[in-house]
Coordinates of C-alpha atoms in Angstrom, one line a residue:
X42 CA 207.7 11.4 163.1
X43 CA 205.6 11.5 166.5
X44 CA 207.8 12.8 168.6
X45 CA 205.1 13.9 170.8
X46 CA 203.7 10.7 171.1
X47 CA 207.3 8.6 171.5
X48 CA 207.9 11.1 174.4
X49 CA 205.4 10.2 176.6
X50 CA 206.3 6.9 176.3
X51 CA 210.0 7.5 177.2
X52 CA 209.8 11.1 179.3
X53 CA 207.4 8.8 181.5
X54 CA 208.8 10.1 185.0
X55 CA 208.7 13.7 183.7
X56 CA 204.7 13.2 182.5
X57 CA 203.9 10.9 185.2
X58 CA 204.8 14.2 187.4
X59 CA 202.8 16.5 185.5
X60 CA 199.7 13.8 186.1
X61 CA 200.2 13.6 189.2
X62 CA 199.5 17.7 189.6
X63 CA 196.8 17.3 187.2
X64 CA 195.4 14.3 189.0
X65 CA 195.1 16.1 192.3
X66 CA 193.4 19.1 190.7
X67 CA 190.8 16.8 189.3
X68 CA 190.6 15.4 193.2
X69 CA 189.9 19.1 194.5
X70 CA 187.6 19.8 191.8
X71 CA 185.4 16.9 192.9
X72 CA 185.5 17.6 196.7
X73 CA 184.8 21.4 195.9
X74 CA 181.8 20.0 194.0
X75 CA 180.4 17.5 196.4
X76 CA 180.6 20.0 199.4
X77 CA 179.3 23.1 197.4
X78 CA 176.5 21.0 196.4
X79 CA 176.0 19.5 199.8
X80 CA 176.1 23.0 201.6
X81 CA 173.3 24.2 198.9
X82 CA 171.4 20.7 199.9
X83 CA 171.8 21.3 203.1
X84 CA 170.9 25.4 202.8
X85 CA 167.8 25.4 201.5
X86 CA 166.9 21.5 200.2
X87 CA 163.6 22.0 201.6
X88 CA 162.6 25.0 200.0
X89 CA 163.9 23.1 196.8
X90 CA 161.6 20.2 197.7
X91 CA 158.5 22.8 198.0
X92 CA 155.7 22.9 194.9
X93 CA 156.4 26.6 194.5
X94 CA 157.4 28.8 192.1
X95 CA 157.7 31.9 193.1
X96 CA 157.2 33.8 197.2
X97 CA 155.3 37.1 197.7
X98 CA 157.2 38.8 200.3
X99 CA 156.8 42.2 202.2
X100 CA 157.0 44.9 200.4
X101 CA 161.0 46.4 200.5
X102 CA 161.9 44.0 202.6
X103 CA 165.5 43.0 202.6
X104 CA 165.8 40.4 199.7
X105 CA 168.7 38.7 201.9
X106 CA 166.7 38.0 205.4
X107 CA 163.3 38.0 203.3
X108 CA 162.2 34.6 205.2
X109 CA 163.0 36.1 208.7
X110 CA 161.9 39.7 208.0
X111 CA 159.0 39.7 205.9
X112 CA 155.1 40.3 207.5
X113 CA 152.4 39.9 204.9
X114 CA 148.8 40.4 205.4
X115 CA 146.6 37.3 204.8
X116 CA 144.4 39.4 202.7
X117 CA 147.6 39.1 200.1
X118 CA 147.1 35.5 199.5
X119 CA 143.3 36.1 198.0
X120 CA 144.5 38.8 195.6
X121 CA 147.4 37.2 194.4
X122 CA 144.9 34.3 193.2
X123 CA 143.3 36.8 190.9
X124 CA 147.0 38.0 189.3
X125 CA 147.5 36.6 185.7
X126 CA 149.5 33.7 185.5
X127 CA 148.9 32.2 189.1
X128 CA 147.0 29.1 189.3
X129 CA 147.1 28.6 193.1
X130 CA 148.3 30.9 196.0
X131 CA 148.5 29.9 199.9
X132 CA 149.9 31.7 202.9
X133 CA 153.4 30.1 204.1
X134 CA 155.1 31.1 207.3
X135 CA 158.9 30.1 208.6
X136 CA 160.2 30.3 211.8
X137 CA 163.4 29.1 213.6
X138 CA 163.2 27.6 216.8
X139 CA 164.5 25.7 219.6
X140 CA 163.0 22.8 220.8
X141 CA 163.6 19.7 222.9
X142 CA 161.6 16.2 222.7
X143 CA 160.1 14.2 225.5
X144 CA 162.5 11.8 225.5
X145 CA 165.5 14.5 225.7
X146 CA 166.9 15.2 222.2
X147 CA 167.6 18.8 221.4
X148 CA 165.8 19.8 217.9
X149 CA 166.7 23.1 216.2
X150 CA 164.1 23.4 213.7
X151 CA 162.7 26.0 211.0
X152 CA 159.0 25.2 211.4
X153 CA 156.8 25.7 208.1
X154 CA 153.2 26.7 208.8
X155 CA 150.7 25.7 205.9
X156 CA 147.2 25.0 205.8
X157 CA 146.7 21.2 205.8
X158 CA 145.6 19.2 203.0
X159 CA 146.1 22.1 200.5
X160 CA 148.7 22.0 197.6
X161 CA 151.8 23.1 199.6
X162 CA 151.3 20.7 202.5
X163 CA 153.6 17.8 202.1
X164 CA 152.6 13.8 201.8
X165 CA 154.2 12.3 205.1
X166 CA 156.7 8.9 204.1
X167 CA 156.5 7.8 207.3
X168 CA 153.1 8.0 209.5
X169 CA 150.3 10.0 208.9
X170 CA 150.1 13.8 207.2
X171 CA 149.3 16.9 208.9
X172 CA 146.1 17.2 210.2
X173 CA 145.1 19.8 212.6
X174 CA 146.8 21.7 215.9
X175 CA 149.6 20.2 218.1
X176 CA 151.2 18.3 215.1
X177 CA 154.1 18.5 213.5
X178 CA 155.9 16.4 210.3
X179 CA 159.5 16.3 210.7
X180 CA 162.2 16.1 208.2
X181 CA 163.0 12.4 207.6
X182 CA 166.7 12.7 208.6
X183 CA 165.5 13.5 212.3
X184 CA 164.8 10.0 212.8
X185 CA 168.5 9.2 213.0
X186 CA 168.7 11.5 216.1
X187 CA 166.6 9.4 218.1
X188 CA 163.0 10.9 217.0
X189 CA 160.0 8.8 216.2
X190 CA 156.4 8.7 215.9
X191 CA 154.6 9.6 218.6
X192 CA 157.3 11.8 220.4
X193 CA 156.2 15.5 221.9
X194 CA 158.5 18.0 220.7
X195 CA 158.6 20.9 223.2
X196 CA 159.4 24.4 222.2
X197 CA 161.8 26.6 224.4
X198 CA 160.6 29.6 226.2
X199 CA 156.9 29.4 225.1
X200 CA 156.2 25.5 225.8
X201 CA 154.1 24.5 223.3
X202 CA 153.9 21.5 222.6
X203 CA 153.7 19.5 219.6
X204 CA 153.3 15.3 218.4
X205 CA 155.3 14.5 215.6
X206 CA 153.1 12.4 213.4
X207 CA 155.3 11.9 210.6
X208 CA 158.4 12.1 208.8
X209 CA 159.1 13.5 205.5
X210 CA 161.1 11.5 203.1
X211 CA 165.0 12.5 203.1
X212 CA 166.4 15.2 203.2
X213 CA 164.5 18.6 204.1
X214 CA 166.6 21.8 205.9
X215 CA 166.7 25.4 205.8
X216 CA 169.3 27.7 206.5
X217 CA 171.1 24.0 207.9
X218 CA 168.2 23.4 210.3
X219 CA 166.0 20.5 209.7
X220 CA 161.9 21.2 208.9
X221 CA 159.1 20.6 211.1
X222 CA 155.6 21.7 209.3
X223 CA 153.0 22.9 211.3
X224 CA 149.6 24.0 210.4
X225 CA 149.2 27.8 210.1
X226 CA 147.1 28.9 213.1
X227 CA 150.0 26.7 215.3
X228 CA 152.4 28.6 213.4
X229 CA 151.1 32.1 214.1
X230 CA 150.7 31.5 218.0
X231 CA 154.3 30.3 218.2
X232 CA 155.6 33.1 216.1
X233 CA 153.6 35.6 218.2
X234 CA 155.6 34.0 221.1
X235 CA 151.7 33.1 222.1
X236 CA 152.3 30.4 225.4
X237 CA 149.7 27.5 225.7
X238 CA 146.4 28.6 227.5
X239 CA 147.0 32.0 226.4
X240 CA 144.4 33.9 224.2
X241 CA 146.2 35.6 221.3
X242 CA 146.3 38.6 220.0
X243 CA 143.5 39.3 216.5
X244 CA 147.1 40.6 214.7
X245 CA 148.8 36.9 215.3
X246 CA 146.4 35.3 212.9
X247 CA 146.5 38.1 210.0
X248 CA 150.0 37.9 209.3
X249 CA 152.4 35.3 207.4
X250 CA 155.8 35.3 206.2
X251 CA 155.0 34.8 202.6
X252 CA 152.5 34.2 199.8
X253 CA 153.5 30.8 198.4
X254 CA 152.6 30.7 194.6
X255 CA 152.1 28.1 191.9
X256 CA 151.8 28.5 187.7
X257 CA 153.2 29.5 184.6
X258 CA 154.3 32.7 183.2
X259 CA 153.3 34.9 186.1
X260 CA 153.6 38.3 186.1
X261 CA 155.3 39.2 189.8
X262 CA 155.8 42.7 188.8
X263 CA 152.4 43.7 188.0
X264 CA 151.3 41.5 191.0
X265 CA 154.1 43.6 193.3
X266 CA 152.2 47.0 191.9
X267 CA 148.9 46.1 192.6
X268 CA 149.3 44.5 196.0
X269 CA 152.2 45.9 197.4
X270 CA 154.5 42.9 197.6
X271 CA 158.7 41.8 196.9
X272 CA 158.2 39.0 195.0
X273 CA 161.4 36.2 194.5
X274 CA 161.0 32.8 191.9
X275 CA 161.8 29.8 194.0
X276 CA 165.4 30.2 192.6
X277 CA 165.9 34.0 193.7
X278 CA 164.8 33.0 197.2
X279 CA 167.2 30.9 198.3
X280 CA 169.7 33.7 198.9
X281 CA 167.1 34.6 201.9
X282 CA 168.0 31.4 203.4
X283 CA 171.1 31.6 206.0
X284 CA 173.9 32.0 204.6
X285 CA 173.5 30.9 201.5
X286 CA 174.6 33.6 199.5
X287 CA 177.9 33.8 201.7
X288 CA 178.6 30.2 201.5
X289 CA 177.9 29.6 197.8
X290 CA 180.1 32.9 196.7
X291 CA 182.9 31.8 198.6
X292 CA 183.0 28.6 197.2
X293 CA 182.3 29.6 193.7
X294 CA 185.5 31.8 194.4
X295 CA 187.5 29.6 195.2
X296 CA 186.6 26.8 192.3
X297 CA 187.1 29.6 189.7
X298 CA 190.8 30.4 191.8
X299 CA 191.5 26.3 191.1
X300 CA 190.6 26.7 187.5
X301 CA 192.5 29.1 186.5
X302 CA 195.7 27.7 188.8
X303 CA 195.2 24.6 186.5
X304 CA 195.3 26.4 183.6
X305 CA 198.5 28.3 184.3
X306 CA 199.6 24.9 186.0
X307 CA 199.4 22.9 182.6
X308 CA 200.4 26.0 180.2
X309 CA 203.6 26.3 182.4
X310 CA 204.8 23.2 182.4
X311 CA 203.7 22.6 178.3
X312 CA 206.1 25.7 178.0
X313 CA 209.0 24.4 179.6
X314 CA 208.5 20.7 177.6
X315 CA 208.1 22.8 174.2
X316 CA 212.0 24.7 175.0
X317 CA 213.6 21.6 176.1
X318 CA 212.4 20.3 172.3
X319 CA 213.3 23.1 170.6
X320 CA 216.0 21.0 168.6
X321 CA 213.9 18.3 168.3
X322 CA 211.0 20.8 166.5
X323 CA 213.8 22.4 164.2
X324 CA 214.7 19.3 162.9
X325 CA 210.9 18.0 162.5
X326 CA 210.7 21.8 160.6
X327 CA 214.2 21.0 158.8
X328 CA 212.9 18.0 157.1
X329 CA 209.6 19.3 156.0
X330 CA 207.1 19.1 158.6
X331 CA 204.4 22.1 159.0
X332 CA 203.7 24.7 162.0
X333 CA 200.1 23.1 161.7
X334 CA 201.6 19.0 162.1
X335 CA 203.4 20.4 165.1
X336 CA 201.1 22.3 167.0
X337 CA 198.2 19.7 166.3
X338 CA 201.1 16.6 167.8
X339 CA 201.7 19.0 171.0
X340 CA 198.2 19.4 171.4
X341 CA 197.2 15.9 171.4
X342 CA 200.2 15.6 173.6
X343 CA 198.0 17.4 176.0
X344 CA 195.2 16.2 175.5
X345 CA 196.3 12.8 176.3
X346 CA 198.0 13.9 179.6
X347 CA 195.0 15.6 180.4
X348 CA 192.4 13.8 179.8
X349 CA 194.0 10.5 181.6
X350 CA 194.7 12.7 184.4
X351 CA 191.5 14.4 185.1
X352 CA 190.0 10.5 184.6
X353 CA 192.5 9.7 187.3
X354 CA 191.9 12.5 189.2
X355 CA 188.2 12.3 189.4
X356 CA 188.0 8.6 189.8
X357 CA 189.5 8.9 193.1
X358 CA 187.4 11.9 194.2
X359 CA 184.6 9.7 193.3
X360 CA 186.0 7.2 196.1
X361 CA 186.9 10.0 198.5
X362 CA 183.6 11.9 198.1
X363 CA 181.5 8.4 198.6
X364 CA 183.1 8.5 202.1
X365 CA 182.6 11.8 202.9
X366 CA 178.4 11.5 201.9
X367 CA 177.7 8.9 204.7
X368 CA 179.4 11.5 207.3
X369 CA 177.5 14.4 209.0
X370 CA 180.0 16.4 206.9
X371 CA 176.8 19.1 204.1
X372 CA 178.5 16.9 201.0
X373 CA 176.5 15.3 198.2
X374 CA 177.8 14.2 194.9
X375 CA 175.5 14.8 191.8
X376 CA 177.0 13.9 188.0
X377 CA 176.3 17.5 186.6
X378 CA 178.6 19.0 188.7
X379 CA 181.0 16.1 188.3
X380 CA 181.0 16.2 184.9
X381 CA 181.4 19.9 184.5
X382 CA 183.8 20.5 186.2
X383 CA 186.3 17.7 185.3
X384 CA 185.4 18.7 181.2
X385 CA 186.3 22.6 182.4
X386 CA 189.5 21.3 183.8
X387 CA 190.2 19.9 180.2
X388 CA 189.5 23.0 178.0
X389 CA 191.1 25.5 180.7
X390 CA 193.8 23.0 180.6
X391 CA 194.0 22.6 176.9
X392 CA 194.1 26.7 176.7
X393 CA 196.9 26.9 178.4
X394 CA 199.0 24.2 176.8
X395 CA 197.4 25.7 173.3
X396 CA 199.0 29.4 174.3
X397 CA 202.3 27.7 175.5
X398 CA 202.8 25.6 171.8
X399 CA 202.3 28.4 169.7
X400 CA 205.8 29.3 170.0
X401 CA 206.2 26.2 167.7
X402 CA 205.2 28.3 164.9
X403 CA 207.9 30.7 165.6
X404 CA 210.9 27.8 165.5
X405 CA 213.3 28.7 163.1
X406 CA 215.6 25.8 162.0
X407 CA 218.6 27.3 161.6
X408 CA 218.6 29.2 164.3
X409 CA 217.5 26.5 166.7
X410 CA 220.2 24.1 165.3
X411 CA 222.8 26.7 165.9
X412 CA 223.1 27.7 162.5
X413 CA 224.1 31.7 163.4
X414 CA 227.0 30.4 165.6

């Protein structure tokens, strides 16, 4: 009475071909995954990394260059600390530059100015922390470039120069640039294009990029009122970073493009296999069995093929995608995604073969046996 069941033992070549399909979906699922996860690492991992929750930004400023066109007073940080809701404030600047060590390796990095030894300066993994002026703590994935302990990093054009005391563990980039923090007065001379010996400007040391905040249920509108501020959660400002917006949409476009193919994929061919058993179905109907037996033996049918597929599928984008991690290539594989997407690639799937099998309900047995001939 399973015919569904008996035909995926005997139509093997004709299911092993529709696996196949399925298979490779599940593949590009997984590569889409690691790399969209990997470009989002590699976009703004160090912003992720930060003890922040939200960033008090210029007033109007454009929310998607905030981090390159913002100017806030230093004053802002002090009043923020008073704004319901925020249990510590600090001033943050960003900056991308070029730089070269002493030893000759070219650096292009996004240098974060804090204040050392407060809340938003980072703990070093390797060396010492940030201390004071001419010091920098570099991401920990500059140290496979040839960096180390003890090397003076150089900036272009303006020649300062700075000793890199210590590295930060993994991964930490911006906008795909790798993180050097500096304190905050280093931070302000170099992004007042300030050269070593000269005497800077009063203005250079009252401005910042941001106001870096910290608590719970804070109230960024009333705090954007009183101070005159664009304020963005943590979350909201990582479309400030580089490209990040750009990069993200297109690959979210694409992945819900892949979906939907495998939907139409799997409903197409479940409606070609349910006409070529039309007969079969009118005789199942013929001798008694139910719309509801018939639909619920397709559908497990597909569920089979689909599940065993997208297992197959993902197993060896798993095995592809560990490759891929240990190359330079932004990918990074985290189980969430995984997971998500190879379960959306079952229920899209299982849509489509559902909307293709309802025309099982519609067999008429003497019609489909030839009956009106």
């Amino acid at each position: 009475m399973f015919l569904a069941w008996r035909e995926l033992t005997f139509a093997r070549g004709r299911f092993a071909l529709m696996g196949s399909v399925v298979a490779l979906i599940g593949v590009l699922m997984v590569l889409l995954s690691g790399l969209s996860v990997g470009l989002v690492n590699d976009g703004v991992s160090g912003l992720k990394r930060m003890p922040v929750d939200a960033f008090a930004f210029e007033e109007d400023v454009d929310h998607s260059a905030a981090f390159a066109r913002s100017a806030v007073d230093v004053t802002a940080v002090d009043e923020w600390a008073t704004v319901d809701g925020v249990k510590d404030a600090a001033p943050f600047g960003n900056v991308l530059v070029n730089t070269r060590t002493d030893s000759g390796v070219d650096l292009d990095l996004a240098l974060f100015g804090v204040q050392p030894g407060t809340w938003i300066a980072p703990s070093s993994a390797t060396g010492e922390d940030l201390a004071g002026p001419g010091e920098v703590v570099l991401a920990g994935d500059v140290r496979d470039m040839g960096v180390d302990v003890g090397d003076v990093v150089v900036i272009d054009q303006i020649g300062t120069e700075l000793t890199v005391v210590g590295f930060l563990d993994g991964q930490h980039t911006f906008g795909h640039v790798d993180i050097g923090y500096v304190d905050l007065p280093t931070w302000q001379e170099v992004h007042g294009g300030v050269r070593p010996g000269e005497e800077a400007p009063a203005w250079v040391y009252e401005q910042v990029t941001a106001v870096a905040l910290r608590g719970d249920g804070i109230d960024l509108a009333a705090g954007d009122a009183a101070i005159g501020t664009t304020s963005m959660t943590l979350d909201e400002s990582f479309g400030a970073s580089p490209g990040y917006t750009a990069e993200t949409a297109t690959l979210q476009l694409i992945q819900v493009f892949l979906y939907a193919i495998s939907a139409l994929v799997v409903g197409a061919f479940f409606l070609v296999v349910t006409i070529q058993r039309k007969h079969e179905l009118a005789v199942l109907r013929a001798m008694g069995a139910s719309s509801r037996f018939l639909l619920r033996d397709s559908l497990t049918q597909s569920a089979i093929l689909l599940v065993t597929s997208t297992a197959i599928g993902v197993g060896i984008g798993l095995l592809l995608g560990s490759g891929l991690s240990a190359t330079e290539m932004p990918f990074a594989l985290e189980a969430a995604p995984v997971a998500g997407a190879a379960v959306l690639l079952v229920v899209l799937g299982m849509i489509g073969a559902a909307v293709a099998v309802t025309r099982i309900t519609r067999v008429d047995p003497l019609t489909a046996l030839g009956g009106n001939r």
